[in-house]
Amino acid sequence: MPRIGVFVCHCGENIAGTVDTAAVARAAAEFPGVVHSVDYKYMCSDPGQNLIKQAIREKKLTGVVVAACSPRMHEPTFRRACAEAGLNPFLCEMANLREHCSWVHERTAATTEKAIDLVRILVEKVKRNRPLYPINVPITRTALVLGGGIAGIQAALDIANAGHKVILVERQASIGGHMAQLSETFPTLDCSQCILTPRMVEVAQHPNITLYTYSELERLEGFIGNFRAVIRKKARSIDETACTGCGACIQKCPTKKIPSEFNAQLGMRTAIYVPFPQAVPNKPVIDREHCVYFKTGRCKLCERVCPAKAIRYDQEDMLIEVNVGAVVAATGYEVKGPDFFPEYGYGQYKDVITGLQFERLASASGPTQGVIRRPSDGAVPQTVVFVACAGSRDPAKGLNYCSKICCMYTAKHAMLYRHKVHEGRAYVFYMDIRAGGKMYEEFVRRAIEEDQVNYIRGRVSRIYERNGKLIVKGVDTLLNSRPVEIEADLVVLATAMVPQPDAEQLAQRMKVSYDEYGFLAEAHPKLRPVEMNTAGIFVAGACQAPKDIPESVAQASGAASKVIALFSKEELSREPLVAVVNRCAPPEYSTCIGCFLCESACPYQAIEREEIRTRDGKLIKTVAKVNQGVCQGCGTCVALCRSKSIDLQGFTNEQVFAELIAV
Amino acid sequence: MKVGFFPGCSLEGSSREYNESLQAIAPALGLELCEVPDWNCCGATAAHTLNHKLALALPARILALAEQAGFTELLVPCSACLARLASTRDELTRNEALRREISAVIELPYAGTTRVLSVLDVLLTCARDGLKDRVRHPFAHKVACYYGCYLTRPARLAPCRRTEDPQEMDELMRAVGAEPIDWAFKVECCGAGLSVSRLETVAELSGRILADAAERGAEAIVVACPMCHTNLDLRRDAILRRRGTNWRLPVLYVSQVIGLALGLNERTLGLHRHHVPVRFPAAVTRQPMEVGAGRSASDGSGAAQRES
Amino acid sequence: MSHPPSTNAPATLADRVAEATGESVFRCYQCGKCAAGCPLAAEMDYEPNQILRLLQLNLPGTEEEVLGSLAIWLCLTCETCAARCPQEVDLPRIMDYLRQESLQTGQAHPKAKDILAFHQAFLESIRKNGRLHEVGLISSYKLKTWHLLQDVGVAPKLLARGKLSLLPHGIAERGKVARIFEKCADTATTPTEKGAAP
């Protein structure tokens, strides 16, 4: 016999101001099965909760309905209260008299009637509730970090230092990402590689980190705590265990004129190459697309000169399967090239370059050994124009957002230029100056006040070439938009920061959300910046949104802390509001007919196939089975099931129909 | 209290009532004003506008003469002279080479030891020695204390502590029984030296000041600067023509108000020399302010903040 | 802090301002607060911040724009801008320098004629007498500007109230004062024995 307790909350004036809560409690007392019905000012308060606990014990309640606010607010509160009084928490339901009633209606008799109806519905439901118990899922305490830039490196180190195994996958031949390409970092003007390389080495030497470079994620399956990843380790054409990193092969390679990706196409590299001297691992890679041997079958010079006999032309890609419990996506960004801008020359002007290319010019290990030279003729430019907001904040070009870092790196570039070329003139055309980080405003003021960089507020309309100079047509909006035309030797565009070109495909491979630009979507823009809507997958760095190094590092540590929290228990506890396929006695075993409509419909891939076999292995039937670790309880399968063999715990067909009938 | 005294050109001429009233109240306040012998003009606006060296030399001569006469403190009633002398003293203290150069130009030794004081500094010192007790006729009127530019700016050198809402003159007015109002144009410029060359500008700027004071019920404006007095008093007709109004608030020097409170006679204090007659009630007609004529209608802002 | 001059290039107006006043125009970040509080802003051809902007921009013609502007002559040095500038730019000091260079290079705006005439008449009076002789100032001003009837109504009232002295009061050491003028001589800006300034 059901013994239901009803507790009607006033919620101060939130409910009681519109609904006659005493009348609701009185009406509920008359419902069949209800043995206790009260109203109180604040059910969620300690005394309120004590009312529930007391009633459970004294009246031996078999079910509780709290008629109050939204379950999204206080369901955990009341479930916990019931559990503490010895009642299974899933025998507690909430009727939403606030968001669904008092907050959307006027104070009339009809509103109170509606409130009574809502309580009646939930009473009928709770009479059909069954005790449920949390589902425990084992966790593989190994993390997969995708991307070996500063964010990935930070996350990997944090997780590894917490004692867990990490697999770090990086698709370039070396880790380090874009930070390795920078010359100096704002606002301190620290040498970028000097602060980065110790971390890179730490990753390589860390006993808990397995580093796969020149590798990509091929496939990801599974669910939180239980992912299966397949990593494609691309063929380097080198036996890494034999290679000593002596570099003899690189010196002898006859193909020397391949535009270097690391030098942003401003310098050249060989076909067998190490991206930069401080690469981790310091082992070369053969670019098969440009290698003479792979194109024509001839050469093989590197094999001949290698003292360690480490060249392996016949090496193939390897597919490596790993089991991980969590994934951190830290795949970083790219920058738009000058060809994105018709008004700045369609990328045909050699001396119109991007900020990243300027970094390589400024870098001591760059193609010009740190001397600022024009790509066209190698001359040192005497007038440099920096164009901010090149592509960003530009709905016409499809990029509405602000790339966040350009104001700072433009000030930095202008300062570096002025430090290196004392008589040179630097101009920056800007719309706003966004320098919100710590010591950032002071940094920009320094560029203007100490290093004599000329900031002109106005966007550049057009750049064209004339007699070896670049004519930059801008405006000074602070002087009533008078036109300002500068003849520059070099123009640096602060181009937009965009996600990797294949970010969308990777997101789909991981089954995570992304926005219209390809940035990976965080679970909540304010309060959950490192989690994603897919449980067990976390995000860090510029792949989520444009950001600078301190923010990337902070976010990476945040993601790592989530992983570490996940790994802090041996098992994962989940709410048992999941779908279940019915089982019964032989010879039926289950009413499921094996159509697997549910399997194809499930948005979370939570339905598997289960083979029911005889003792000697003969197949009797294959039925659907819900993976309780993945199921999100959406109910799609329940709606589709033709034989009504699958039902949702906590929201069974019986419960739902009872509610409908009670209305 | 014995103090050096530098009246400046206006107090000898078109603002002599300021000088008269100061001389008149001095004995009652225990002040002995010792005029710097054979002083020259400080150069006012003209010098610093046209020639920086001259703008240093002319005030330097005055300070050097004060030093020679043995004055450690120099009372400078005109705010513009005060600004020039204070600024010169400051610049020559900071720049040793310049001080020697200017000393050579003025052909006088100059050490920079004489401090310049405003009339507010001096009167407040005397007031704290019991001005209240000597008040015979409390000046029971609502007054708008108008400080103008140089009593509060530049903040580093000026005498008043609060740049945007100074209180020194207000304090003096309370001490003599007046009721200083809280108003919005305490430190807005009256138009200064454009009084002759660009009268319409003065009419506009001084007009805004007068309007705010009148709107808030002031019965008189109290000033401590001859230039401000001239623009608000002598130029009243130009203001009224421009605004189309008929405000009759008189403009009094702070020394005149104190003199009246001490029981001194109007003529002694030079009130008869004003252009706007000093009469109470001043028949303040509460004219609605003209749209677009500077500030929007007063909002009767509450009690002034007190900075610690 | 002062703005170091661009090496090897001829000194710009901004450089000369820095040298003479110690102020760097590059400290100004164009917030506009000075223009917002300036009593004369509405009458100026360039707002106060725009004067600094022109100095910062330093393109062909901007120096002439600044030195030939009316703004620099309308400026009252009321110090309101400096009192409120978040970057502590001493704009009044800069304005003084700009006025002096404007006059030295013969670029004073034609509409500043009256203002200039007043200042020059003022200084002339001091040079002669050691102190200001107000009647002398006004008559000199009227001669320079041909505003002969200006304030004609005011003068008798002032006289009647004893506020004007018809004769100048020369100080005993007015010769010394005249010598001070000689030593500070800058023929474009200040009057000397050899004749009043243009």
Short mmCIF file of C-alpha atoms in Angstrom, two decimals, chain C:
data_model
loop_
_atom_site.label_atom_id
_atom_site.label_comp_id
_atom_site.label_asym_id
_atom_site.label_seq_id
_atom_site.Cartn_x
_atom_site.Cartn_y
_atom_site.Cartn_z
CA MET C 1 58.62 61.85 -19.03
CA SER C 2 60.20 63.33 -22.06
CA HIS C 3 60.04 61.72 -25.43
CA PRO C 4 63.48 60.99 -26.84
CA PRO C 5 64.04 62.68 -30.20
CA SER C 6 64.04 60.43 -33.24
CA THR C 7 67.68 59.90 -34.02
CA ASN C 8 69.08 61.23 -37.26
CA ALA C 9 65.79 62.80 -38.33
CA PRO C 10 65.39 66.61 -37.99
CA ALA C 11 63.57 67.60 -34.81
CA THR C 12 59.81 67.50 -35.20
CA LEU C 13 57.48 69.93 -33.50
CA ALA C 14 56.77 67.19 -30.96
CA ASP C 15 60.51 66.94 -30.34
CA ARG C 16 60.80 70.69 -29.84
CA VAL C 17 57.84 70.67 -27.48
CA ALA C 18 59.53 67.91 -25.48
CA GLU C 19 62.81 69.76 -25.35
CA ALA C 20 61.26 73.04 -24.25
CA THR C 21 58.65 71.76 -21.84
CA GLY C 22 59.71 68.25 -20.85
CA GLU C 23 56.31 66.97 -21.97
CA SER C 24 55.87 64.04 -24.34
CA VAL C 25 52.84 64.43 -26.59
CA PHE C 26 52.87 60.66 -26.99
CA ARG C 27 51.54 60.20 -23.50
CA CYS C 28 48.17 61.37 -24.75
CA TYR C 29 45.93 58.43 -25.55
CA GLN C 30 43.15 60.50 -27.05
CA CYS C 31 40.53 59.87 -24.44
CA GLY C 32 39.02 63.31 -25.10
CA LYS C 33 38.57 64.29 -21.46
CA CYS C 34 40.42 67.55 -22.03
CA ALA C 35 38.11 68.54 -24.86
CA ALA C 36 35.13 67.53 -22.77
CA GLY C 37 36.06 69.97 -19.98
CA CYS C 38 37.60 72.81 -22.00
CA PRO C 39 35.55 76.01 -21.70
CA LEU C 40 36.60 77.14 -25.15
CA ALA C 41 36.35 73.80 -26.98
CA ALA C 42 33.17 74.73 -28.79
CA GLU C 43 34.89 77.76 -30.37
CA MET C 44 38.09 76.00 -31.31
CA ASP C 45 39.02 74.86 -34.81
CA TYR C 46 40.85 71.87 -33.32
CA GLU C 47 39.93 70.35 -29.99
CA PRO C 48 42.73 70.17 -27.42
CA ASN C 49 43.24 66.47 -27.95
CA GLN C 50 43.32 66.98 -31.69
CA ILE C 51 46.18 69.44 -31.31
CA LEU C 52 48.12 66.67 -29.60
CA ARG C 53 46.98 64.16 -32.19
CA LEU C 54 48.36 66.36 -34.97
CA LEU C 55 51.65 66.55 -33.13
CA GLN C 56 51.70 62.78 -32.76
CA LEU C 57 50.76 62.10 -36.36
CA ASN C 58 53.51 64.32 -37.72
CA LEU C 59 52.77 64.16 -41.42
CA PRO C 60 53.54 66.92 -43.96
CA GLY C 61 51.42 69.93 -43.07
CA THR C 62 50.43 68.97 -39.55
CA GLU C 63 52.95 71.29 -37.92
CA GLU C 64 51.54 74.21 -39.84
CA GLU C 65 48.03 73.20 -38.88
CA VAL C 66 48.95 73.30 -35.21
CA LEU C 67 50.96 76.50 -35.29
CA GLY C 68 48.40 78.21 -37.49
CA SER C 69 45.38 77.10 -35.46
CA LEU C 70 43.05 79.40 -33.61
CA ALA C 71 42.75 76.85 -30.80
CA ILE C 72 46.14 77.60 -29.33
CA TRP C 73 45.22 81.28 -29.03
CA LEU C 74 41.78 80.67 -27.56
CA CYS C 75 43.28 78.50 -24.84
CA LEU C 76 42.91 80.37 -21.56
CA THR C 77 45.38 78.24 -19.64
CA CYS C 78 42.57 77.69 -17.17
CA GLU C 79 44.30 74.36 -16.34
CA THR C 80 41.06 72.40 -16.41
CA CYS C 81 42.47 69.91 -18.93
CA ALA C 82 45.64 69.32 -16.93
CA ALA C 83 43.67 68.87 -13.72
CA ARG C 84 41.67 66.03 -15.21
CA CYS C 85 44.06 64.39 -17.69
CA PRO C 86 44.51 60.73 -16.68
CA GLN C 87 47.95 60.69 -18.25
CA GLU C 88 49.05 63.92 -16.53
CA VAL C 89 49.93 65.69 -19.74
CA ASP C 90 50.71 69.36 -19.02
CA LEU C 91 48.74 70.68 -21.97
CA PRO C 92 48.72 74.33 -20.78
CA ARG C 93 52.50 74.27 -20.79
CA ILE C 94 52.52 72.78 -24.27
CA MET C 95 50.07 75.43 -25.45
CA ASP C 96 52.38 78.17 -24.17
CA TYR C 97 55.23 76.74 -26.19
CA LEU C 98 53.09 76.34 -29.32
CA ARG C 99 51.96 79.94 -29.05
CA GLN C 100 55.52 81.13 -28.80
CA GLU C 101 56.69 79.15 -31.78
CA SER C 102 53.60 80.18 -33.73
CA LEU C 103 54.48 83.81 -33.23
CA GLN C 104 58.17 83.29 -33.90
CA THR C 105 57.40 81.67 -37.23
CA GLY C 106 54.74 84.22 -38.16
CA GLN C 107 51.91 81.70 -38.29
CA ALA C 108 49.45 83.16 -35.79
CA HIS C 109 45.88 82.64 -36.94
CA PRO C 110 44.39 85.85 -38.34
CA LYS C 111 41.39 85.61 -35.98
CA ALA C 112 43.77 85.70 -33.04
CA LYS C 113 44.72 89.24 -33.91
CA ASP C 114 42.75 90.84 -31.09
CA ILE C 115 43.91 88.41 -28.45
CA LEU C 116 47.50 88.90 -29.53
CA ALA C 117 47.09 92.64 -29.60
CA PHE C 118 45.82 92.62 -26.05
CA HIS C 119 48.74 90.58 -24.75
CA GLN C 120 51.27 92.70 -26.58
CA ALA C 121 49.71 95.93 -25.39
CA PHE C 122 49.77 94.52 -21.85
CA LEU C 123 53.47 93.70 -22.03
CA GLU C 124 54.25 97.03 -23.63
CA SER C 125 52.65 98.78 -20.68
CA ILE C 126 54.73 96.80 -18.22
CA ARG C 127 57.89 97.36 -20.14
CA LYS C 128 57.36 101.09 -19.96
CA ASN C 129 56.05 101.48 -16.44
CA GLY C 130 56.99 98.36 -14.54
CA ARG C 131 53.28 97.92 -13.76
CA LEU C 132 50.13 97.79 -15.80
CA HIS C 133 48.61 101.11 -16.70
CA GLU C 134 45.11 100.11 -17.58
CA VAL C 135 44.18 103.20 -19.53
CA GLY C 136 47.40 102.87 -21.50
CA LEU C 137 46.66 99.21 -22.15
CA ILE C 138 43.22 99.94 -23.54
CA SER C 139 44.34 102.80 -25.72
CA SER C 140 47.23 100.77 -27.09
CA TYR C 141 44.87 97.89 -27.72
CA LYS C 142 42.44 100.11 -29.55
CA LEU C 143 45.17 101.50 -31.72
CA LYS C 144 46.32 98.02 -32.63
CA THR C 145 42.87 96.69 -33.32
CA TRP C 146 40.89 99.70 -34.43
CA HIS C 147 38.11 98.69 -32.01
CA LEU C 148 37.96 102.35 -31.10
CA LEU C 149 34.51 102.36 -29.59
CA GLN C 150 34.93 99.25 -27.48
CA ASP C 151 34.10 99.70 -23.82
CA VAL C 152 33.57 103.37 -24.40
CA GLY C 153 30.64 103.28 -21.99
CA VAL C 154 32.57 101.50 -19.31
CA ALA C 155 35.48 103.83 -18.94
CA PRO C 156 33.64 106.84 -17.47
CA LYS C 157 31.97 104.61 -14.87
CA LEU C 158 35.31 103.17 -13.85
CA LEU C 159 36.79 106.62 -13.65
CA ALA C 160 33.87 107.89 -11.57
CA ARG C 161 34.38 105.04 -9.14
CA GLY C 162 38.03 105.77 -8.80
CA LYS C 163 39.07 102.54 -10.44
CA LEU C 164 41.10 104.02 -13.26
CA SER C 165 44.09 106.28 -13.10
CA LEU C 166 44.60 108.42 -16.16
CA LEU C 167 48.30 108.78 -15.64
CA PRO C 168 50.65 105.84 -15.46
CA HIS C 169 52.32 105.02 -12.18
CA GLY C 170 55.85 104.14 -13.11
CA ILE C 171 57.86 102.30 -10.49
CA ALA C 172 61.17 103.62 -9.34
CA GLU C 173 63.13 100.83 -10.99
CA ARG C 174 61.23 100.73 -14.23
CA GLY C 175 64.48 100.99 -16.05
CA LYS C 176 65.48 97.68 -14.52
CA VAL C 177 62.23 96.16 -15.67
CA ALA C 178 62.87 97.41 -19.19
CA ARG C 179 66.29 95.79 -18.99
CA ILE C 180 64.65 92.51 -18.01
CA PHE C 181 62.63 92.76 -21.19
CA GLU C 182 65.82 93.33 -23.19
CA LYS C 183 67.44 90.28 -21.72
CA CYS C 184 64.45 88.12 -22.46
CA ALA C 185 64.12 89.62 -25.88
CA ASP C 186 62.59 87.59 -28.58
CA THR C 187 61.61 90.10 -31.18
CA ALA C 188 58.79 88.12 -32.58
CA THR C 189 56.95 87.78 -29.32
CA THR C 190 57.81 90.54 -26.93
CA PRO C 191 58.18 94.26 -27.26
CA THR C 192 61.62 95.80 -26.89
CA GLU C 193 63.08 99.29 -26.96
CA LYS C 194 63.37 99.02 -30.68
CA GLY C 195 59.68 98.96 -31.13
CA ALA C 196 56.57 97.13 -30.24
CA ALA C 197 56.13 93.62 -31.55
CA PRO C 198 54.32 93.15 -34.85
#
